[in-house]
Amino acid sequence: MLIEKFITFIAREKNASYLQFSAPEIPILPEKKSDSPTLLYVHVPFCEELCPYCSFNRVVFRDDLARPYFDALRREIVMYRDLGYAFNGLYVGGGTPTVLIDELSETIDLIRQTFPVREVSVETNPNHLTEENLRILKESGVNRLSVGVQTFDNNLLKAIERYHKYGSGEEIVDRIRATQGIFQTLNIDMIFNFPLQTMSILENDLSTLVDLEVDQITYYPLMVSTSTEAAMKRKLGVVDYNRGRSFYEKIIGMLLPHYRPSTAWCFSRTQAPIDEYVVNYEEYAGLGSGSIGYLAGSAYANTFDIREYVAKINQGIMPIAGRKDFSLQERLRYDFLMKLFGMKLDLDYLATRYGFSIYKFLWPEITFFRLVGGLKRHRNMLTLTKRGQYYWVLMMREFFIGVNNFRDFCRSELQGKN
């Protein structure tokens, strides 16, 4: 427990310093300097209703705002093409990307016509698993559909304000069962460590998933940003992070006989794309309001103001509101975190990529995690141990909480301007 608290503390401190973006004098993209596989992330910030625990950039859906937004998205896609960017994969997240299926389909079609994407992943919610939506997504070339479920427990669904939006756990199961087999990969997003979640609820959810035999399960730890803490406490209670390990061990114990870990919190039956594209793609461009990209060692964020985003795109101006150029040490630590989250890290590969052995820069981190039993090394391959998997869950949880806090900061800046 002391080691876990130490890892959490250090990760939180490092993220606070790393995620300090500043407004660039000129809103230009980082120059792409390599031929490494690059992913295109497209953000759709609209939801029919807002879940109390979510800190992603999202607003309540309005048709008169969403349609101009999709039009601007397509213009931004062309801007990237004109700058010479090419993408191998597409991930559409939100929000709820399928909130306007016709606009989404047109956007995906444009991307597939413009770039040599080999895989297309789209997020959705259970109420959008209709026959018509699924047909359109399939025809648009979507090969991975990720459905946000979080839990099948009706009382917990009511507490997190999803029951009235997406139906009962039984109805969600029926929708998932009807969707299976349509796409190459059907992923189900779940969350563990809600304050009202008991071990019995978790076990029942896991039994349901195993019975469904879905292609892939991503089991996120609850990640509460500063802005959502008060609402979470009021509606659900205080989040006890000390319970996380017992929940995670239950997840591992019930899923590993049927699935293999693709990351420390994603479990797949076969080789398939994953939600954490940062593992498989060294660089990714972020398009849309509030999206974050990482290119050539620089992270950047688009404006969180949807109307400002649309206006800038229509003027032919990149909507970049913040940028952070990482030092070499920060880039190496980022690679260390992300690659090992995918279960293993090839030191020879990174040496080829950077032109030198990275061990002299990362030996403190590597030595620490080997001493506490989180890593094992065979020649120049580092692999997570079972204990290390949970250490990486902790670090990635803190990383995404840091990103969520950055989003909170951007939203507060936006409110201050209005």
Short mmCIF file of C-alpha atoms in Angstrom, two decimals:
data_model
loop_
_atom_site.label_atom_id
_atom_site.label_comp_id
_atom_site.label_asym_id
_atom_site.label_seq_id
_atom_site.Cartn_x
_atom_site.Cartn_y
_atom_site.Cartn_z
CA MET A 1 0.00 0.00 0.00
CA LEU A 2 2.87 2.40 0.80
CA ILE A 3 4.44 1.74 -2.59
CA GLU A 4 1.12 2.39 -4.33
CA LYS A 5 0.68 5.68 -2.47
CA PHE A 6 4.25 6.69 -3.34
CA ILE A 7 3.70 5.88 -7.04
CA THR A 8 0.42 7.83 -7.01
CA PHE A 9 2.07 10.85 -5.34
CA ILE A 10 5.01 10.96 -7.77
CA ALA A 11 2.76 10.48 -10.81
CA ARG A 12 0.50 13.29 -9.64
CA GLU A 13 3.44 15.64 -9.08
CA LYS A 14 5.01 14.88 -12.46
CA ASN A 15 1.72 15.26 -14.34
CA ALA A 16 1.09 18.64 -12.71
CA SER A 17 4.37 19.91 -14.12
CA TYR A 18 4.11 18.22 -17.52
CA LEU A 19 0.57 19.39 -18.30
CA GLN A 20 1.36 23.10 -18.27
CA PHE A 21 0.32 24.39 -21.68
CA SER A 22 0.86 27.97 -22.84
CA ALA A 23 -0.82 29.91 -25.62
CA PRO A 24 1.40 29.91 -28.73
CA GLU A 25 2.21 33.26 -30.34
CA ILE A 26 1.25 31.77 -33.70
CA PRO A 27 -1.28 28.88 -33.76
CA ILE A 28 0.71 26.47 -35.91
CA LEU A 29 1.02 22.70 -35.71
CA PRO A 30 4.22 21.00 -34.60
CA GLU A 31 6.14 19.86 -37.67
CA LYS A 32 5.90 16.14 -38.31
CA LYS A 33 9.47 14.87 -38.58
CA SER A 34 9.13 11.10 -38.85
CA ASP A 35 7.32 8.41 -40.82
CA SER A 36 6.10 6.66 -37.68
CA PRO A 37 2.44 5.51 -37.68
CA THR A 38 0.20 8.45 -36.85
CA LEU A 39 -3.38 8.37 -35.65
CA LEU A 40 -6.11 10.89 -36.36
CA TYR A 41 -8.23 11.59 -33.29
CA VAL A 42 -11.51 13.40 -33.96
CA HIS A 43 -13.53 14.79 -31.06
CA VAL A 44 -17.32 15.17 -31.08
CA PRO A 45 -18.26 17.04 -27.87
CA PHE A 46 -22.04 16.56 -27.90
CA CYS A 47 -24.12 14.37 -25.56
CA GLU A 48 -27.86 14.17 -25.07
CA GLU A 49 -27.19 14.51 -21.33
CA LEU A 50 -24.02 14.90 -19.28
CA CYS A 51 -22.86 12.18 -16.88
CA PRO A 52 -21.76 13.56 -13.47
CA TYR A 53 -18.38 11.76 -13.37
CA CYS A 54 -17.20 12.65 -16.89
CA SER A 55 -14.59 15.38 -17.42
CA PHE A 56 -14.17 15.15 -21.18
CA ASN A 57 -14.94 18.20 -23.27
CA ARG A 58 -18.69 17.85 -23.81
CA VAL A 59 -21.83 19.96 -23.97
CA VAL A 60 -25.53 19.20 -24.22
CA PHE A 61 -26.47 18.42 -27.81
CA ARG A 62 -28.05 21.14 -29.95
CA ASP A 63 -28.67 20.53 -33.63
CA ASP A 64 -28.03 24.17 -34.57
CA LEU A 65 -24.58 24.01 -32.94
CA ALA A 66 -23.64 20.46 -33.89
CA ARG A 67 -24.14 20.68 -37.65
CA PRO A 68 -21.87 23.74 -38.13
CA TYR A 69 -19.40 21.96 -35.87
CA PHE A 70 -19.26 18.86 -38.08
CA ASP A 71 -18.83 21.09 -41.11
CA ALA A 72 -15.86 22.78 -39.39
CA LEU A 73 -14.41 19.36 -38.52
CA ARG A 74 -14.39 18.42 -42.18
CA ARG A 75 -12.68 21.71 -43.02
CA GLU A 76 -10.03 21.03 -40.37
CA ILE A 77 -9.43 17.58 -41.89
CA VAL A 78 -8.68 19.22 -45.24
CA MET A 79 -6.34 21.70 -43.53
CA TYR A 80 -4.26 18.79 -42.19
CA ARG A 81 -4.22 17.21 -45.63
CA ASP A 82 -3.00 20.46 -47.18
CA LEU A 83 -0.17 20.59 -44.63
CA GLY A 84 1.04 17.17 -45.79
CA TYR A 85 -0.13 15.03 -42.90
CA ALA A 86 -1.14 11.41 -43.45
CA PHE A 87 -2.82 9.08 -40.98
CA ASN A 88 -2.90 5.31 -40.61
CA GLY A 89 -5.77 5.05 -38.14
CA LEU A 90 -8.85 6.97 -37.05
CA TYR A 91 -10.40 7.21 -33.58
CA VAL A 92 -13.62 9.17 -33.10
CA GLY A 93 -14.34 9.99 -29.45
CA GLY A 94 -16.56 12.26 -27.44
CA GLY A 95 -18.97 13.21 -26.16
CA THR A 96 -21.16 10.91 -28.17
CA PRO A 97 -19.87 10.75 -31.77
CA THR A 98 -23.04 9.03 -33.04
CA VAL A 99 -25.33 11.84 -31.90
CA LEU A 100 -25.78 12.87 -35.57
CA ILE A 101 -25.14 9.69 -37.53
CA ASP A 102 -25.44 11.34 -40.96
CA GLU A 103 -22.82 13.98 -40.11
CA LEU A 104 -20.52 11.37 -38.59
CA SER A 105 -20.82 9.14 -41.65
CA GLU A 106 -19.99 12.02 -43.99
CA THR A 107 -16.96 12.91 -41.85
CA ILE A 108 -15.62 9.34 -41.76
CA ASP A 109 -16.14 9.00 -45.51
CA LEU A 110 -14.09 12.15 -46.12
CA ILE A 111 -11.27 10.88 -43.89
CA ARG A 112 -11.15 7.50 -45.62
CA GLN A 113 -11.07 9.20 -49.02
CA THR A 114 -8.30 11.57 -47.89
CA PHE A 115 -5.96 9.39 -45.82
CA PRO A 116 -4.79 5.75 -45.96
CA VAL A 117 -6.48 4.76 -42.69
CA ARG A 118 -6.47 1.03 -42.01
CA GLU A 119 -8.60 1.00 -38.86
CA VAL A 120 -11.59 3.08 -37.79
CA SER A 121 -12.74 3.10 -34.17
CA VAL A 122 -15.87 4.93 -33.00
CA GLU A 123 -17.34 5.45 -29.52
CA THR A 124 -21.08 5.26 -28.87
CA ASN A 125 -23.68 4.68 -26.14
CA PRO A 126 -26.15 1.81 -25.73
CA ASN A 127 -29.18 3.82 -26.90
CA HIS A 128 -27.51 4.36 -30.27
CA LEU A 129 -27.15 0.64 -31.00
CA THR A 130 -30.02 0.74 -33.46
CA GLU A 131 -30.24 -1.30 -36.64
CA GLU A 132 -30.03 1.84 -38.80
CA ASN A 133 -27.04 3.33 -36.95
CA LEU A 134 -25.13 0.06 -37.03
CA ARG A 135 -25.76 -0.34 -40.76
CA ILE A 136 -24.47 3.19 -41.47
CA LEU A 137 -21.38 2.71 -39.32
CA LYS A 138 -20.59 -0.60 -40.98
CA GLU A 139 -20.99 0.91 -44.45
CA SER A 140 -18.69 3.78 -43.42
CA GLY A 141 -15.89 1.32 -42.74
CA VAL A 142 -15.98 1.25 -38.95
CA ASN A 143 -14.25 -1.92 -37.79
CA ARG A 144 -14.19 -1.25 -34.04
CA LEU A 145 -17.19 0.00 -32.08
CA SER A 146 -16.65 0.97 -28.44
CA VAL A 147 -19.81 1.10 -26.30
CA GLY A 148 -19.86 3.02 -23.01
CA VAL A 149 -21.70 0.80 -20.51
CA GLN A 150 -19.87 1.37 -17.16
CA THR A 151 -22.08 -1.15 -15.28
CA PHE A 152 -25.08 -3.44 -15.75
CA ASP A 153 -26.34 -2.91 -12.20
CA ASN A 154 -29.65 -1.05 -12.29
CA ASN A 155 -29.23 0.71 -8.95
CA LEU A 156 -25.76 1.91 -9.88
CA LEU A 157 -26.98 2.95 -13.34
CA LYS A 158 -29.61 5.08 -11.65
CA ALA A 159 -27.06 6.59 -9.26
CA ILE A 160 -24.72 7.62 -12.10
CA GLU A 161 -27.71 8.96 -14.07
CA ARG A 162 -27.55 6.53 -16.98
CA TYR A 163 -30.59 4.32 -16.36
CA HIS A 164 -33.16 6.78 -17.74
CA LYS A 165 -30.93 7.55 -20.73
CA TYR A 166 -29.77 4.10 -21.81
CA GLY A 167 -32.19 1.67 -20.20
CA SER A 168 -31.81 -1.12 -17.68
CA GLY A 169 -28.86 -3.45 -17.48
CA GLU A 170 -31.01 -6.17 -19.04
CA GLU A 171 -31.90 -3.94 -21.99
CA ILE A 172 -28.26 -2.99 -22.49
CA VAL A 173 -27.27 -6.68 -22.52
CA ASP A 174 -29.87 -7.35 -25.23
CA ARG A 175 -28.55 -4.47 -27.35
CA ILE A 176 -24.96 -5.67 -27.01
CA ARG A 177 -25.90 -9.23 -27.89
CA ALA A 178 -27.69 -8.01 -31.03
CA THR A 179 -24.63 -5.95 -32.04
CA GLN A 180 -22.07 -8.74 -31.75
CA GLY A 181 -20.59 -9.98 -34.99
CA ILE A 182 -21.35 -6.83 -37.00
CA PHE A 183 -17.92 -5.27 -36.50
CA GLN A 184 -14.46 -6.77 -36.38
CA THR A 185 -14.20 -5.69 -32.73
CA LEU A 186 -16.95 -4.82 -30.27
CA ASN A 187 -15.46 -3.20 -27.17
CA ILE A 188 -17.38 -2.60 -23.95
CA ASP A 189 -16.20 0.21 -21.68
CA MET A 190 -16.69 -0.42 -17.96
CA ILE A 191 -15.66 1.46 -14.80
CA PHE A 192 -14.58 0.11 -11.43
CA ASN A 193 -14.43 1.80 -8.02
CA PHE A 194 -17.60 3.88 -8.05
CA PRO A 195 -18.32 4.78 -4.39
CA LEU A 196 -21.58 2.78 -4.39
CA GLN A 197 -20.07 -0.18 -6.24
CA THR A 198 -19.66 -3.32 -4.14
CA MET A 199 -17.57 -6.37 -4.88
CA SER A 200 -20.83 -8.25 -5.53
CA ILE A 201 -21.88 -5.69 -8.17
CA LEU A 202 -18.46 -5.98 -9.82
CA GLU A 203 -18.61 -9.78 -9.85
CA ASN A 204 -22.08 -9.74 -11.43
CA ASP A 205 -20.90 -7.29 -14.11
CA LEU A 206 -17.89 -9.48 -14.87
CA SER A 207 -20.06 -12.61 -15.06
CA THR A 208 -22.35 -10.82 -17.51
CA LEU A 209 -19.41 -9.82 -19.71
CA VAL A 210 -17.94 -13.32 -19.71
CA ASP A 211 -21.36 -14.74 -20.59
CA LEU A 212 -21.74 -12.26 -23.47
CA GLU A 213 -18.33 -13.26 -24.88
CA VAL A 214 -17.73 -9.76 -26.25
CA ASP A 215 -14.57 -9.24 -28.28
CA GLN A 216 -12.95 -6.76 -25.93
CA ILE A 217 -13.45 -5.22 -22.49
CA THR A 218 -11.85 -2.01 -21.26
CA TYR A 219 -12.18 -1.67 -17.49
CA TYR A 220 -11.24 1.85 -16.45
CA PRO A 221 -10.63 2.90 -12.87
CA LEU A 222 -12.86 5.80 -11.86
CA MET A 223 -10.94 8.99 -12.67
CA VAL A 224 -12.38 12.03 -10.91
CA SER A 225 -11.11 15.48 -11.81
CA THR A 226 -11.13 18.43 -9.45
CA SER A 227 -14.28 19.86 -11.02
CA THR A 228 -16.32 16.67 -10.63
CA GLU A 229 -15.25 15.81 -7.07
CA ALA A 230 -18.02 17.83 -5.39
CA ALA A 231 -20.77 16.45 -7.64
CA MET A 232 -19.48 12.90 -7.20
CA LYS A 233 -19.40 13.27 -3.42
CA ARG A 234 -22.91 14.70 -3.34
CA LYS A 235 -24.48 12.10 -5.63
CA LEU A 236 -22.40 8.97 -5.04
CA GLY A 237 -20.16 9.49 -2.03
CA VAL A 238 -16.42 9.86 -1.51
CA VAL A 239 -14.14 7.95 -3.89
CA ASP A 240 -11.93 5.54 -1.92
CA TYR A 241 -8.89 4.83 -4.08
CA ASN A 242 -7.64 2.32 -1.51
CA ARG A 243 -10.30 -0.14 -2.74
CA GLY A 244 -8.94 -0.08 -6.27
CA ARG A 245 -6.47 -2.92 -5.93
CA SER A 246 -9.02 -5.47 -4.65
CA PHE A 247 -11.40 -4.55 -7.47
CA TYR A 248 -8.63 -4.79 -10.04
CA GLU A 249 -7.53 -8.18 -8.78
CA LYS A 250 -11.11 -9.43 -9.10
CA ILE A 251 -11.22 -8.16 -12.70
CA ILE A 252 -7.95 -9.90 -13.54
CA GLY A 253 -9.05 -13.10 -11.81
CA MET A 254 -12.34 -13.37 -13.69
CA LEU A 255 -11.26 -12.15 -17.14
CA LEU A 256 -7.82 -13.67 -17.72
CA PRO A 257 -9.12 -17.23 -18.20
CA HIS A 258 -11.08 -15.90 -21.20
CA TYR A 259 -9.11 -12.82 -22.36
CA ARG A 260 -5.52 -11.71 -22.73
CA PRO A 261 -4.40 -8.23 -21.57
CA SER A 262 -3.86 -5.78 -24.43
CA THR A 263 -3.02 -3.09 -21.88
CA ALA A 264 -3.10 -3.01 -18.11
CA TRP A 265 -6.87 -2.32 -18.25
CA CYS A 266 -7.94 -3.59 -21.67
CA PHE A 267 -8.67 -7.28 -22.29
CA SER A 268 -9.11 -8.80 -25.74
CA ARG A 269 -9.98 -12.20 -27.20
CA THR A 270 -7.94 -11.53 -30.35
CA GLN A 271 -5.47 -8.99 -31.67
CA ALA A 272 -7.45 -5.77 -32.05
CA PRO A 273 -7.20 -1.96 -31.86
CA ILE A 274 -7.66 -0.49 -28.38
CA ASP A 275 -9.05 2.66 -26.76
CA GLU A 276 -5.60 3.73 -25.60
CA TYR A 277 -4.26 4.48 -29.06
CA VAL A 278 -1.29 6.21 -27.37
CA VAL A 279 0.16 2.71 -26.86
CA ASN A 280 0.22 1.71 -30.54
CA TYR A 281 0.68 5.14 -32.12
CA GLU A 282 3.72 7.21 -31.25
CA GLU A 283 2.06 10.34 -32.60
CA TYR A 284 -1.53 11.47 -32.98
CA ALA A 285 -3.24 14.59 -34.23
CA GLY A 286 -6.18 15.99 -32.27
CA LEU A 287 -8.99 17.55 -34.29
CA GLY A 288 -12.13 19.19 -32.95
CA SER A 289 -12.86 21.47 -30.03
CA GLY A 290 -10.97 20.52 -26.87
CA SER A 291 -8.98 17.74 -28.53
CA ILE A 292 -5.35 17.12 -27.62
CA GLY A 293 -2.65 15.99 -30.05
CA TYR A 294 0.96 14.86 -29.72
CA LEU A 295 3.28 15.42 -32.68
CA ALA A 296 7.08 15.61 -32.89
CA GLY A 297 7.49 15.75 -29.12
CA SER A 298 4.97 18.55 -28.67
CA ALA A 299 1.49 18.35 -27.20
CA TYR A 300 -1.16 20.84 -28.24
CA ALA A 301 -4.81 21.51 -27.47
CA ASN A 302 -7.54 23.03 -29.58
CA THR A 303 -9.79 25.71 -28.14
CA PHE A 304 -12.58 24.46 -25.87
CA ASP A 305 -14.92 27.19 -27.10
CA ILE A 306 -17.03 25.47 -29.76
CA ARG A 307 -18.15 28.69 -31.44
CA GLU A 308 -14.59 30.01 -31.45
CA TYR A 309 -13.44 26.70 -32.92
CA VAL A 310 -15.97 26.93 -35.76
CA ALA A 311 -15.15 30.60 -36.41
CA LYS A 312 -11.38 30.02 -36.58
CA ILE A 313 -11.70 27.02 -38.87
CA ASN A 314 -13.99 28.97 -41.19
CA GLN A 315 -11.31 31.69 -41.32
CA GLY A 316 -8.65 29.13 -42.20
CA ILE A 317 -6.90 29.51 -38.82
CA MET A 318 -5.69 26.54 -36.79
CA PRO A 319 -7.74 26.54 -33.55
CA ILE A 320 -4.76 25.76 -31.29
CA ALA A 321 -5.16 27.36 -27.86
CA GLY A 322 -2.26 25.78 -25.99
CA ARG A 323 1.01 23.98 -26.66
CA LYS A 324 3.75 22.29 -24.65
CA ASP A 325 7.12 21.36 -26.15
CA PHE A 326 8.51 18.45 -24.14
CA SER A 327 12.15 18.10 -23.23
CA LEU A 328 14.01 14.96 -24.25
CA GLN A 329 13.71 13.62 -20.70
CA GLU A 330 9.96 14.24 -20.70
CA ARG A 331 9.56 12.53 -24.08
CA LEU A 332 11.44 9.48 -22.86
CA ARG A 333 9.33 9.26 -19.71
CA TYR A 334 6.18 9.59 -21.82
CA ASP A 335 7.32 6.67 -24.00
CA PHE A 336 8.24 4.69 -20.89
CA LEU A 337 4.76 5.19 -19.43
CA MET A 338 2.76 4.59 -22.61
CA LYS A 339 4.67 1.67 -24.06
CA LEU A 340 4.76 -0.27 -20.81
CA PHE A 341 1.05 0.37 -20.35
CA GLY A 342 0.82 -1.89 -23.41
CA MET A 343 2.58 -4.57 -21.28
CA LYS A 344 6.12 -4.42 -22.72
CA LEU A 345 8.84 -2.03 -23.85
CA ASP A 346 11.56 -2.85 -26.37
CA LEU A 347 14.65 -0.86 -25.35
CA ASP A 348 16.36 -1.65 -28.67
CA TYR A 349 13.41 -0.17 -30.55
CA LEU A 350 13.62 3.08 -28.57
CA ALA A 351 17.38 3.16 -29.02
CA THR A 352 16.89 2.98 -32.80
CA ARG A 353 14.20 5.64 -32.66
CA TYR A 354 16.22 8.13 -30.62
CA GLY A 355 19.70 7.19 -31.82
CA PHE A 356 21.09 6.32 -28.38
CA SER A 357 20.47 3.99 -25.46
CA ILE A 358 17.70 5.43 -23.32
CA TYR A 359 18.75 3.38 -20.29
CA LYS A 360 21.14 6.10 -19.11
CA PHE A 361 18.16 8.50 -18.93
CA LEU A 362 15.58 6.11 -17.49
CA TRP A 363 17.68 3.92 -15.22
CA PRO A 364 16.16 5.39 -12.01
CA GLU A 365 12.61 4.53 -13.13
CA ILE A 366 13.58 1.11 -14.48
CA THR A 367 15.58 0.25 -11.36
CA PHE A 368 12.80 1.36 -9.01
CA PHE A 369 10.09 -0.69 -10.71
CA ARG A 370 12.34 -3.74 -10.90
CA LEU A 371 13.12 -3.46 -7.17
CA VAL A 372 9.42 -3.26 -6.22
CA GLY A 373 8.54 -6.19 -8.47
CA GLY A 374 6.74 -4.25 -11.17
CA LEU A 375 9.06 -5.01 -14.07
CA LYS A 376 11.10 -7.92 -15.31
CA ARG A 377 13.84 -7.63 -17.89
CA HIS A 378 14.98 -10.19 -20.42
CA ARG A 379 17.88 -8.84 -22.45
CA ASN A 380 16.55 -5.50 -23.73
CA MET A 381 12.84 -6.25 -23.32
CA LEU A 382 10.99 -4.88 -20.28
CA THR A 383 7.70 -6.57 -19.35
CA LEU A 384 5.10 -5.76 -16.71
CA THR A 385 4.62 -8.31 -13.95
CA LYS A 386 1.17 -8.96 -12.48
CA ARG A 387 2.01 -6.49 -9.72
CA GLY A 388 3.34 -4.04 -12.29
CA GLN A 389 0.06 -4.07 -14.19
CA TYR A 390 -1.67 -2.44 -11.25
CA TYR A 391 1.19 0.04 -10.78
CA TRP A 392 0.63 1.12 -14.38
CA VAL A 393 -3.12 1.37 -13.80
CA LEU A 394 -2.32 3.80 -10.99
CA MET A 395 0.05 5.87 -13.13
CA MET A 396 -2.30 5.99 -16.11
CA ARG A 397 -5.19 6.89 -13.80
CA GLU A 398 -3.18 9.83 -12.50
CA PHE A 399 -2.12 10.77 -16.02
CA PHE A 400 -5.72 10.97 -17.20
CA ILE A 401 -6.83 12.77 -14.03
CA GLY A 402 -4.12 15.30 -14.86
CA VAL A 403 -5.46 15.62 -18.40
CA ASN A 404 -8.98 16.05 -16.98
CA ASN A 405 -7.73 18.78 -14.64
CA PHE A 406 -6.15 20.48 -17.65
CA ARG A 407 -9.54 20.36 -19.36
CA ASP A 408 -11.09 21.88 -16.23
CA PHE A 409 -8.57 24.71 -16.39
CA CYS A 410 -9.38 25.37 -20.06
CA ARG A 411 -13.10 25.44 -19.29
CA SER A 412 -12.58 27.86 -16.39
CA GLU A 413 -10.53 30.13 -18.67
CA LEU A 414 -13.36 29.98 -21.20
CA GLN A 415 -15.96 30.92 -18.56
CA GLY A 416 -13.75 33.81 -17.47
CA LYS A 417 -13.78 35.21 -21.02
CA ASN A 418 -17.57 35.02 -21.34
#
